[in-house]
Amino acid sequence: MTTIAATLEAQLDEVSLRQLRVIAGVAAQRGLQAYLVGGGVRDALLGLPIGDIDVTVAGATLGFAQAVASALGGEVMAHSQFNTFALNIADRRIDIAMARRESYAHPGALPTVSPGSMDDDLARRDFSINAMAASINPDSWGELLDPFDGRADLRRGVVRALHDASFRDDATRILRAVRYAVRLGFTLDTHTLRLLRRDLTHIDGISGARIRHELERIFQEGRAVSILDRMQRLGVTQTIHPALALDAPTLEALRRAVNCPYADKAALFLSILTYDMAASDRVAFTERLRLTSRWAQVVQDTARARSSVQDDPSIDVFSRSEIYMRLRARDEAAILGCALFDEDGAAARRLTLFLRELRYVKPMLNGNDLLELGVPQGTRIGELLYDLLVARLDEKIRTREDEISLVLARLESATDG
Ligand code: CTP
């Protein structure tokens, strides 16, 4: 039996090591065997930092998960009908799952789940590199279960599906395959690549929410643009939606987005990916992916920011206040997405001016100040505040005194009139 005890000890931080030993202790008291599974084992063997801790135990129940949580001083946050448990231990998350067997009634269906052995649990997984488990039990700590030769594939740098029906069972694995290959600098195994091409159309059977979730995970990757580029060359993006075309300008804009300090990369990517879509495609894409209201807003605002600023032929003579009025209700990611698309153009300069400066402009006077200056209560207050904002945006006034003079002048001209 291969052991990776030393690797686990080197790759896991102190806290995780201690937590795994506690989990294994609780399991041993109940006669159960606990394993670290999936990405944690893969990353440990690659010498990468281990992100999420996923533990699988044949026969895990809610009672077991609660006993682990209390031994670790945390709580069970979530519990699914398939006996998967999310534990929160001092702001760290640990996932514990019952070992399971899965079958698919038809392509794209959610799996039918039943309790199973560790072998069943590894056999239900996507790729050999994700289908390994390391024992965390005291008497077999570090023993590796690797029924599909995942370790050899890690050495060869290959992403390989476990069986020929893998992508048909769950076509989100097509997106996952490309994500892992690009992230790890691996190639897709030749037969797996054939299966991927054969089963592309099964993406149509996957719900919008699940595709969206996979795209979100891609957007968070350091090499997100290369993943999308590879997906495009394999025909994956076009299968998700025909308008999801990544031509050279789109890829360029996405690369600029990666280097831009804006935090919500997913929203920014979405804006750029939909920037060139026709109106009907935008609607169809939004529906296909069942976009959340924020994301739908980003898509819509990208089109609006583009048409009201970028595509307007009179853009060269826009005043600062005009730019402000056209963009003030638009989502920030949408404006930035448009700016990144046409970085050196006149439009981009205006979009950037709005984001850097104009959106923060406010008059110094407020409604109370206007009342004190003698403006009657009612709509006149709002109108004058608007006039002050426009004058300030267009740099016609600078000081508080300038604002007071403008208000008094307007009051006077109203009285004269
Ligand atoms: N899995 C699968 N098929 C899927 C999704 C997940 O077989 N469609 C399995 C894989 O074995 C994977 C594990 O469930 O390792 C956990 O999934 P996930 O958390 O998505 O991946 P990680 O392995 O943690 O990888 P990542 O580094 O991307 O988070």
CSV table of C-alpha atoms and ligand atoms in Angstrom, one decimal:
chain,number,residue,atom,x,y,z
A,1,MET,CA,0.0,0.0,0.0
A,2,THR,CA,1.4,3.4,-1.0
A,3,THR,CA,1.6,6.0,1.8
A,4,ILE,CA,1.7,9.7,1.4
A,5,ALA,CA,2.0,10.4,5.1
A,6,ALA,CA,5.1,12.6,4.8
A,7,THR,CA,3.5,14.6,1.9
A,8,LEU,CA,0.3,15.2,4.0
A,9,GLU,CA,2.4,16.4,6.9
A,10,ALA,CA,4.4,18.7,4.7
A,11,GLN,CA,1.4,20.2,2.9
A,12,LEU,CA,-1.2,20.6,5.6
A,13,ASP,CA,-1.0,23.4,8.0
A,14,GLU,CA,-0.8,22.7,11.7
A,15,VAL,CA,-4.5,23.5,12.3
A,16,SER,CA,-5.7,21.3,9.5
A,17,LEU,CA,-3.5,18.4,10.6
A,18,ARG,CA,-4.8,18.7,14.2
A,19,GLN,CA,-8.4,18.9,12.9
A,20,LEU,CA,-8.0,15.8,10.7
A,21,ARG,CA,-6.6,13.8,13.6
A,22,VAL,CA,-9.6,14.8,15.8
A,23,ILE,CA,-12.0,13.8,13.0
A,24,ALA,CA,-10.2,10.4,12.7
A,25,GLY,CA,-10.4,10.0,16.5
A,26,VAL,CA,-14.2,10.5,16.5
A,27,ALA,CA,-14.5,8.1,13.5
A,28,ALA,CA,-12.4,5.4,15.3
A,29,GLN,CA,-14.6,5.6,18.4
A,30,ARG,CA,-17.5,4.6,16.2
A,31,GLY,CA,-15.6,2.0,14.2
A,32,LEU,CA,-15.6,4.2,11.1
A,33,GLN,CA,-12.7,4.9,8.6
A,34,ALA,CA,-12.1,8.5,7.5
A,35,TYR,CA,-10.3,9.8,4.4
A,36,LEU,CA,-9.2,13.0,3.0
A,37,VAL,CA,-10.5,13.1,-0.6
A,38,GLY,CA,-10.6,14.9,-3.9
A,39,GLY,CA,-8.8,18.2,-4.5
A,40,GLY,CA,-6.9,18.1,-1.2
A,41,VAL,CA,-5.1,14.8,-2.1
A,42,ARG,CA,-4.5,16.0,-5.6
A,43,ASP,CA,-3.0,19.3,-4.5
A,44,ALA,CA,-0.9,17.7,-1.7
A,45,LEU,CA,0.7,15.4,-4.2
A,46,LEU,CA,1.4,18.3,-6.5
A,47,GLY,CA,3.0,20.2,-3.6
A,48,LEU,CA,0.4,22.9,-3.9
A,49,PRO,CA,-1.3,24.5,-0.9
A,50,ILE,CA,-4.4,22.5,0.1
A,51,GLY,CA,-7.6,24.6,-0.1
A,52,ASP,CA,-10.7,23.0,1.1
A,53,ILE,CA,-10.7,20.1,3.5
A,54,ASP,CA,-13.0,17.4,2.2
A,55,VAL,CA,-13.4,14.2,4.3
A,56,THR,CA,-15.3,11.2,3.3
A,57,VAL,CA,-16.4,8.5,5.8
A,58,ALA,CA,-18.3,5.3,4.8
A,59,GLY,CA,-21.5,5.4,7.0
A,60,ALA,CA,-21.2,9.1,8.1
A,61,THR,CA,-24.4,10.3,9.7
A,62,LEU,CA,-25.6,13.6,11.2
A,63,GLY,CA,-24.8,12.2,14.6
A,64,PHE,CA,-21.2,11.7,13.5
A,65,ALA,CA,-20.9,15.1,11.9
A,66,GLN,CA,-22.2,16.7,15.1
A,67,ALA,CA,-19.8,14.7,17.3
A,68,VAL,CA,-16.9,15.9,15.1
A,69,ALA,CA,-18.2,19.5,15.2
A,70,SER,CA,-18.4,19.5,19.0
A,71,ALA,CA,-15.0,17.8,19.4
A,72,LEU,CA,-13.5,20.6,17.2
A,73,GLY,CA,-15.5,23.4,19.0
A,74,GLY,CA,-17.6,24.3,15.9
A,75,GLU,CA,-20.9,23.6,14.4
A,76,VAL,CA,-22.7,21.8,11.5
A,77,MET,CA,-23.8,24.7,9.3
A,78,ALA,CA,-25.5,22.7,6.5
A,79,HIS,CA,-26.7,19.2,6.0
A,80,SER,CA,-28.0,17.7,2.8
A,81,GLN,CA,-30.3,14.8,2.3
A,82,PHE,CA,-27.3,12.8,1.0
A,83,ASN,CA,-25.5,13.1,4.3
A,84,THR,CA,-23.0,15.8,3.3
A,85,PHE,CA,-22.2,18.2,6.1
A,86,ALA,CA,-20.6,21.6,6.1
A,87,LEU,CA,-18.9,22.3,9.3
A,88,ASN,CA,-17.8,25.7,10.5
A,89,ILE,CA,-14.8,25.5,12.8
A,90,ALA,CA,-13.5,28.9,13.9
A,91,ASP,CA,-14.2,30.4,10.5
A,92,ARG,CA,-12.7,27.5,8.6
A,93,ARG,CA,-14.9,25.2,6.6
A,94,ILE,CA,-14.6,21.4,6.6
A,95,ASP,CA,-16.8,19.2,4.5
A,96,ILE,CA,-17.7,15.8,5.7
A,97,ALA,CA,-19.6,13.4,3.4
A,98,MET,CA,-20.9,9.9,3.6
A,99,ALA,CA,-19.2,7.7,1.0
A,100,ARG,CA,-21.7,7.2,-1.7
A,101,ARG,CA,-22.6,5.4,-4.9
A,102,GLU,CA,-24.2,7.5,-7.7
A,103,SER,CA,-26.2,6.6,-10.8
A,104,TYR,CA,-27.7,8.9,-13.5
A,105,ALA,CA,-31.3,8.2,-14.7
A,106,HIS,CA,-30.5,10.2,-17.9
A,107,PRO,CA,-27.8,12.5,-19.2
A,108,GLY,CA,-27.8,15.8,-17.3
A,109,ALA,CA,-30.1,14.4,-14.5
A,110,LEU,CA,-28.9,15.0,-10.9
A,111,PRO,CA,-27.5,11.7,-9.7
A,112,THR,CA,-29.4,9.2,-7.7
A,113,VAL,CA,-27.4,8.7,-4.5
A,114,SER,CA,-27.2,5.7,-2.2
A,115,PRO,CA,-24.7,4.8,0.6
A,116,GLY,CA,-21.6,3.1,-0.7
A,117,SER,CA,-18.0,2.1,0.0
A,118,MET,CA,-14.9,4.2,-0.5
A,119,ASP,CA,-14.4,2.4,-3.8
A,120,ASP,CA,-17.9,3.4,-4.9
A,121,ASP,CA,-17.2,6.9,-3.8
A,122,LEU,CA,-14.0,7.2,-5.8
A,123,ALA,CA,-15.6,5.5,-8.9
A,124,ARG,CA,-18.4,8.2,-9.0
A,125,ARG,CA,-15.9,11.0,-9.5
A,126,ASP,CA,-14.9,13.0,-12.6
A,127,PHE,CA,-11.1,12.5,-13.2
A,128,SER,CA,-8.4,10.2,-12.0
A,129,ILE,CA,-6.5,13.0,-10.4
A,130,ASN,CA,-9.6,13.8,-8.3
A,131,ALA,CA,-10.4,10.2,-7.5
A,132,MET,CA,-7.8,9.6,-4.8
A,133,ALA,CA,-8.3,9.3,-1.0
A,134,ALA,CA,-5.7,9.3,1.8
A,135,SER,CA,-6.5,7.6,5.1
A,136,ILE,CA,-6.4,9.9,8.1
A,137,ASN,CA,-7.0,7.1,10.6
A,138,PRO,CA,-4.3,6.7,13.3
A,139,ASP,CA,-3.4,3.1,12.3
A,140,SER,CA,-3.3,3.8,8.5
A,141,TRP,CA,-2.5,7.5,8.4
A,142,GLY,CA,-1.5,8.5,4.9
A,143,GLU,CA,-2.3,5.3,3.1
A,144,LEU,CA,-3.4,6.2,-0.5
A,145,LEU,CA,-6.4,4.8,-2.2
A,146,ASP,CA,-5.8,5.3,-5.9
A,147,PRO,CA,-7.9,2.8,-7.9
A,148,PHE,CA,-7.7,4.8,-11.2
A,149,ASP,CA,-4.0,5.6,-11.2
A,150,GLY,CA,-4.5,9.2,-10.5
A,151,ARG,CA,-1.0,9.6,-9.1
A,152,ALA,CA,0.5,8.4,-12.4
A,153,ASP,CA,-1.7,10.9,-14.3
A,154,LEU,CA,-0.4,13.7,-12.0
A,155,ARG,CA,3.1,12.7,-12.9
A,156,ARG,CA,2.3,12.6,-16.6
A,157,GLY,CA,0.3,15.8,-16.4
A,158,VAL,CA,-2.9,14.4,-17.8
A,159,VAL,CA,-6.6,15.0,-17.1
A,160,ARG,CA,-8.3,11.7,-17.7
A,161,ALA,CA,-12.0,10.9,-17.2
A,162,LEU,CA,-12.7,7.7,-15.3
A,163,HIS,CA,-15.1,6.1,-17.8
A,164,ASP,CA,-16.7,6.7,-21.2
A,165,ALA,CA,-20.1,7.9,-19.8
A,166,SER,CA,-18.5,10.5,-17.5
A,167,PHE,CA,-19.3,13.6,-19.6
A,168,ARG,CA,-22.7,12.3,-20.7
A,169,ASP,CA,-23.6,11.7,-17.0
A,170,ASP,CA,-22.6,15.2,-16.1
A,171,ALA,CA,-21.6,17.6,-18.8
A,172,THR,CA,-20.4,20.2,-16.3
A,173,ARG,CA,-17.3,18.0,-16.2
A,174,ILE,CA,-16.5,19.2,-19.7
A,175,LEU,CA,-15.9,22.7,-18.2
A,176,ARG,CA,-14.2,21.2,-15.2
A,177,ALA,CA,-11.8,19.2,-17.5
A,178,VAL,CA,-10.6,22.4,-19.3
A,179,ARG,CA,-10.4,24.3,-16.0
A,180,TYR,CA,-8.1,21.7,-14.4
A,181,ALA,CA,-6.0,21.2,-17.5
A,182,VAL,CA,-5.3,24.9,-17.9
A,183,ARG,CA,-4.9,25.6,-14.2
A,184,LEU,CA,-2.4,22.8,-13.7
A,185,GLY,CA,-0.7,23.1,-17.1
A,186,PHE,CA,-1.9,19.5,-18.0
A,187,THR,CA,-3.0,18.1,-21.3
A,188,LEU,CA,-6.3,16.3,-21.8
A,189,ASP,CA,-5.8,12.6,-22.3
A,190,THR,CA,-6.4,11.7,-26.0
A,191,HIS,CA,-9.4,9.4,-25.3
A,192,THR,CA,-10.9,11.9,-22.8
A,193,LEU,CA,-10.6,14.6,-25.5
A,194,ARG,CA,-12.5,12.4,-27.9
A,195,LEU,CA,-15.2,11.8,-25.3
A,196,LEU,CA,-15.4,15.5,-24.6
A,197,ARG,CA,-15.9,16.3,-28.3
A,198,ARG,CA,-18.4,13.5,-28.7
A,199,ASP,CA,-20.5,14.7,-25.6
A,200,LEU,CA,-20.4,18.5,-26.1
A,201,THR,CA,-24.1,18.5,-27.0
A,202,HIS,CA,-24.9,17.2,-23.5
A,203,ILE,CA,-24.1,20.7,-22.2
A,204,ASP,CA,-27.6,21.6,-23.6
A,205,GLY,CA,-29.1,19.4,-20.9
A,206,ILE,CA,-27.4,21.1,-18.0
A,207,SER,CA,-29.4,23.7,-16.1
A,208,GLY,CA,-28.4,27.3,-16.4
A,209,ALA,CA,-27.6,27.6,-12.7
A,210,ARG,CA,-25.1,24.8,-12.9
A,211,ILE,CA,-23.4,26.2,-15.9
A,212,ARG,CA,-23.3,29.6,-14.3
A,213,HIS,CA,-21.7,28.1,-11.2
A,214,GLU,CA,-19.0,26.5,-13.3
A,215,LEU,CA,-18.4,29.7,-15.2
A,216,GLU,CA,-18.1,31.6,-11.9
A,217,ARG,CA,-15.4,29.1,-10.8
A,218,ILE,CA,-13.6,29.7,-14.1
A,219,PHE,CA,-13.8,33.5,-13.6
A,220,GLN,CA,-12.1,33.1,-10.2
A,221,GLU,CA,-9.1,31.2,-11.6
A,222,GLY,CA,-5.8,33.0,-12.1
A,223,ARG,CA,-5.7,31.7,-15.7
A,224,ALA,CA,-9.3,32.4,-16.4
A,225,VAL,CA,-8.7,33.9,-19.9
A,226,SER,CA,-6.6,30.9,-21.1
A,227,ILE,CA,-9.4,28.6,-19.8
A,228,LEU,CA,-12.0,30.5,-21.8
A,229,ASP,CA,-9.8,30.6,-24.8
A,230,ARG,CA,-9.3,26.8,-24.7
A,231,MET,CA,-13.0,26.3,-24.1
A,232,GLN,CA,-13.6,28.3,-27.2
A,233,ARG,CA,-11.2,26.4,-29.3
A,234,LEU,CA,-12.8,23.1,-28.2
A,235,GLY,CA,-16.3,24.5,-29.1
A,236,VAL,CA,-17.4,24.5,-25.4
A,237,THR,CA,-18.3,28.2,-25.1
A,238,GLN,CA,-20.3,28.2,-28.4
A,239,THR,CA,-22.2,25.1,-27.1
A,240,ILE,CA,-23.1,27.0,-23.9
A,241,HIS,CA,-24.5,29.7,-26.1
A,242,PRO,CA,-23.8,30.4,-29.8
A,243,ALA,CA,-23.2,34.1,-29.1
A,244,LEU,CA,-20.5,33.4,-26.5
A,245,ALA,CA,-17.8,34.1,-29.1
A,246,LEU,CA,-14.4,35.0,-27.9
A,247,ASP,CA,-12.8,36.8,-30.8
A,248,ALA,CA,-9.5,38.5,-30.6
A,249,PRO,CA,-10.8,41.9,-29.2
A,250,THR,CA,-12.8,40.1,-26.5
A,251,LEU,CA,-9.8,38.1,-25.4
A,252,GLU,CA,-7.7,41.2,-25.4
A,253,ALA,CA,-10.3,43.0,-23.2
A,254,LEU,CA,-10.5,40.0,-20.9
A,255,ARG,CA,-6.7,40.1,-20.5
A,256,ARG,CA,-6.9,43.7,-19.5
A,257,ALA,CA,-9.6,42.9,-17.0
A,258,VAL,CA,-7.3,40.4,-15.3
A,259,ASN,CA,-4.7,43.1,-14.7
A,260,CYS,CA,-7.2,45.7,-13.6
A,261,PRO,CA,-7.5,46.1,-9.8
A,262,TYR,CA,-11.3,45.8,-9.9
A,263,ALA,CA,-12.4,43.2,-7.3
A,264,ASP,CA,-15.5,41.7,-8.8
A,265,LYS,CA,-13.8,39.9,-11.7
A,266,ALA,CA,-16.8,37.7,-12.5
A,267,ALA,CA,-19.1,40.8,-13.2
A,268,LEU,CA,-16.3,42.4,-15.3
A,269,PHE,CA,-15.8,39.2,-17.3
A,270,LEU,CA,-19.5,39.0,-17.9
A,271,SER,CA,-19.7,42.5,-19.2
A,272,ILE,CA,-16.8,41.9,-21.6
A,273,LEU,CA,-18.2,38.6,-22.8
A,274,THR,CA,-21.6,40.1,-23.6
A,275,TYR,CA,-20.3,43.4,-24.9
A,276,ASP,CA,-20.6,42.5,-28.6
A,277,MET,CA,-23.8,40.5,-28.4
A,278,ALA,CA,-26.9,41.4,-30.4
A,279,ALA,CA,-29.9,42.4,-28.2
A,280,SER,CA,-31.7,39.1,-28.9
A,281,ASP,CA,-28.6,37.1,-28.0
A,282,ARG,CA,-28.2,39.0,-24.8
A,283,VAL,CA,-31.7,38.1,-23.7
A,284,ALA,CA,-31.3,34.5,-24.7
A,285,PHE,CA,-28.0,34.2,-22.9
A,286,THR,CA,-29.4,35.8,-19.8
A,287,GLU,CA,-32.2,33.2,-19.8
A,288,ARG,CA,-30.0,30.3,-20.7
A,289,LEU,CA,-27.8,30.9,-17.7
A,290,ARG,CA,-30.6,32.0,-15.4
A,291,LEU,CA,-28.5,35.0,-14.5
A,292,THR,CA,-28.9,36.4,-11.0
A,293,SER,CA,-30.4,39.9,-10.9
A,294,ARG,CA,-27.0,41.5,-10.4
A,295,TRP,CA,-25.5,39.7,-13.4
A,296,ALA,CA,-28.5,40.3,-15.6
A,297,GLN,CA,-28.1,44.0,-14.6
A,298,VAL,CA,-24.4,43.9,-15.6
A,299,VAL,CA,-25.3,42.5,-19.0
A,300,GLN,CA,-28.1,45.0,-19.6
A,301,ASP,CA,-26.1,48.0,-18.4
A,302,THR,CA,-23.1,47.0,-20.6
A,303,ALA,CA,-25.4,47.3,-23.6
A,304,ARG,CA,-26.9,50.6,-22.3
A,305,ALA,CA,-23.5,52.1,-21.5
A,306,ARG,CA,-22.2,51.1,-24.9
A,307,SER,CA,-25.2,52.6,-26.8
A,308,SER,CA,-25.5,55.8,-24.8
A,309,VAL,CA,-21.8,56.7,-24.7
A,310,GLN,CA,-19.6,54.6,-26.9
A,311,ASP,CA,-21.9,54.3,-30.0
A,312,ASP,CA,-23.1,57.9,-29.9
A,313,PRO,CA,-21.6,59.8,-32.8
A,314,SER,CA,-21.7,63.1,-30.9
A,315,ILE,CA,-19.5,61.7,-28.1
A,316,ASP,CA,-16.6,64.1,-28.9
A,317,VAL,CA,-18.7,67.1,-27.9
A,318,PHE,CA,-20.2,65.5,-24.7
A,319,SER,CA,-20.0,67.8,-21.7
A,320,ARG,CA,-18.9,66.3,-18.4
A,321,SER,CA,-22.4,66.6,-17.0
A,322,GLU,CA,-23.8,64.8,-20.1
A,323,ILE,CA,-21.4,61.9,-19.5
A,324,TYR,CA,-22.5,61.8,-15.9
A,325,MET,CA,-26.2,61.8,-16.7
A,326,ARG,CA,-25.8,59.0,-19.3
A,327,LEU,CA,-23.8,56.8,-16.9
A,328,ARG,CA,-25.0,57.5,-13.4
A,329,ALA,CA,-27.5,54.7,-13.2
A,330,ARG,CA,-25.2,52.1,-14.8
A,331,ASP,CA,-23.5,49.2,-13.0
A,332,GLU,CA,-19.8,49.9,-12.3
A,333,ALA,CA,-18.6,46.6,-13.8
A,334,ALA,CA,-20.6,47.3,-17.0
A,335,ILE,CA,-19.0,50.7,-17.4
A,336,LEU,CA,-15.5,49.3,-16.8
A,337,GLY,CA,-16.2,46.4,-19.1
A,338,CYS,CA,-17.0,48.9,-21.9
A,339,ALA,CA,-13.9,51.0,-21.1
A,340,LEU,CA,-11.6,47.9,-21.3
A,341,PHE,CA,-13.0,47.0,-24.7
A,342,ASP,CA,-11.8,50.1,-26.4
A,343,GLU,CA,-9.0,51.1,-24.1
A,344,ASP,CA,-7.5,53.9,-26.1
A,345,GLY,CA,-10.6,55.3,-27.7
A,346,ALA,CA,-12.3,58.6,-26.9
A,347,ALA,CA,-15.2,56.7,-25.4
A,348,ALA,CA,-13.0,54.8,-23.0
A,349,ARG,CA,-11.5,58.1,-21.8
A,350,ARG,CA,-15.0,59.3,-21.0
A,351,LEU,CA,-16.1,56.1,-19.3
A,352,THR,CA,-12.9,56.2,-17.1
A,353,LEU,CA,-13.5,59.9,-16.3
A,354,PHE,CA,-16.9,59.0,-15.0
A,355,LEU,CA,-15.5,56.1,-12.9
A,356,ARG,CA,-12.5,58.0,-11.5
A,357,GLU,CA,-14.0,61.4,-11.0
A,358,LEU,CA,-17.5,62.4,-12.1
A,359,ARG,CA,-19.5,59.9,-10.1
A,360,TYR,CA,-18.1,61.3,-6.9
A,361,VAL,CA,-19.0,64.9,-7.6
A,362,LYS,CA,-21.6,66.4,-5.3
A,363,PRO,CA,-22.7,70.0,-4.6
A,364,MET,CA,-21.4,71.4,-1.3
A,365,LEU,CA,-24.9,72.8,-0.4
A,366,ASN,CA,-27.7,70.5,0.7
A,367,GLY,CA,-31.4,70.9,0.9
A,368,ASN,CA,-31.3,72.6,4.3
A,369,ASP,CA,-28.7,75.1,3.1
A,370,LEU,CA,-31.1,76.0,0.2
A,371,LEU,CA,-34.0,76.5,2.7
A,372,GLU,CA,-31.9,78.8,4.7
A,373,LEU,CA,-31.0,80.8,1.6
A,374,GLY,CA,-34.8,81.4,1.1
A,375,VAL,CA,-35.7,78.7,-1.4
A,376,PRO,CA,-39.3,77.6,-0.8
A,377,GLN,CA,-39.9,74.1,0.3
A,378,GLY,CA,-41.0,71.8,-2.6
A,379,THR,CA,-39.7,70.7,-6.0
A,380,ARG,CA,-37.7,73.9,-6.4
A,381,ILE,CA,-35.1,72.5,-3.9
A,382,GLY,CA,-34.5,69.4,-6.1
A,383,GLU,CA,-34.3,71.4,-9.2
A,384,LEU,CA,-31.7,73.8,-7.8
A,385,LEU,CA,-29.6,70.9,-6.3
A,386,TYR,CA,-29.6,69.4,-9.8
A,387,ASP,CA,-28.5,72.8,-11.3
A,388,LEU,CA,-25.7,72.9,-8.8
A,389,LEU,CA,-24.6,69.4,-9.6
A,390,VAL,CA,-24.5,70.2,-13.4
A,391,ALA,CA,-22.6,73.4,-12.8
A,392,ARG,CA,-20.1,71.7,-10.6
A,393,LEU,CA,-19.7,68.8,-13.0
A,394,ASP,CA,-19.0,71.2,-15.9
A,395,GLU,CA,-16.6,73.1,-13.6
A,396,LYS,CA,-18.5,76.3,-13.8
A,397,ILE,CA,-18.5,76.7,-10.1
A,398,ARG,CA,-15.8,75.7,-7.6
A,399,THR,CA,-16.4,77.1,-4.1
A,400,ARG,CA,-19.3,77.1,-1.7
A,401,GLU,CA,-19.6,80.9,-2.4
A,402,ASP,CA,-20.0,80.1,-6.1
A,403,GLU,CA,-22.8,77.8,-5.3
A,404,ILE,CA,-24.6,80.4,-3.1
A,405,SER,CA,-24.2,83.0,-5.8
A,406,LEU,CA,-25.7,80.6,-8.3
A,407,VAL,CA,-28.7,79.8,-6.1
A,408,LEU,CA,-29.3,83.5,-5.3
A,409,ALA,CA,-29.1,84.4,-9.0
A,410,ARG,CA,-31.7,81.7,-9.8
A,411,LEU,CA,-33.9,83.0,-7.0
A,412,GLU,CA,-33.6,86.5,-8.3
A,413,SER,CA,-34.3,85.6,-11.9
A,414,ALA,CA,-37.4,83.6,-10.7
A,415,THR,CA,-38.7,86.7,-8.8
A,416,ASP,CA,-38.0,89.0,-11.8
A,417,GLY,CA,-39.8,86.6,-14.0
B,1,CTP,N1,-16.7,15.9,-8.5
B,1,CTP,C1,-17.1,15.1,-9.6
B,1,CTP,N2,-17.9,15.6,-10.6
B,1,CTP,C2,-18.4,16.9,-10.5
B,1,CTP,C3,-18.0,17.7,-9.5
B,1,CTP,C4,-17.2,17.2,-8.5
B,1,CTP,O1,-16.7,14.0,-9.6
B,1,CTP,N3,-19.2,17.4,-11.5
B,1,CTP,C5,-15.9,15.4,-7.5
B,1,CTP,C6,-14.4,15.4,-7.8
B,1,CTP,O2,-13.8,14.3,-7.3
B,1,CTP,C7,-13.9,16.6,-7.0
B,1,CTP,C8,-14.8,16.6,-5.8
B,1,CTP,O3,-16.1,16.1,-6.3
B,1,CTP,O4,-12.5,16.4,-6.6
B,1,CTP,C9,-15.0,17.9,-5.1
B,1,CTP,O5,-15.5,18.8,-6.1
B,1,CTP,P1,-15.0,20.3,-6.1
B,1,CTP,O6,-15.1,20.9,-4.8
B,1,CTP,O7,-15.8,21.0,-7.2
B,1,CTP,O8,-13.5,20.3,-6.7
B,1,CTP,P2,-12.1,20.2,-5.9
B,1,CTP,O9,-11.6,18.8,-6.2
B,1,CTP,O10,-12.2,20.7,-4.5
B,1,CTP,O11,-11.2,21.1,-6.9
B,1,CTP,P3,-11.1,22.6,-6.9
B,1,CTP,O12,-9.6,22.8,-6.6
B,1,CTP,O13,-11.5,23.1,-8.3
B,1,CTP,O14,-12.0,23.2,-5.9
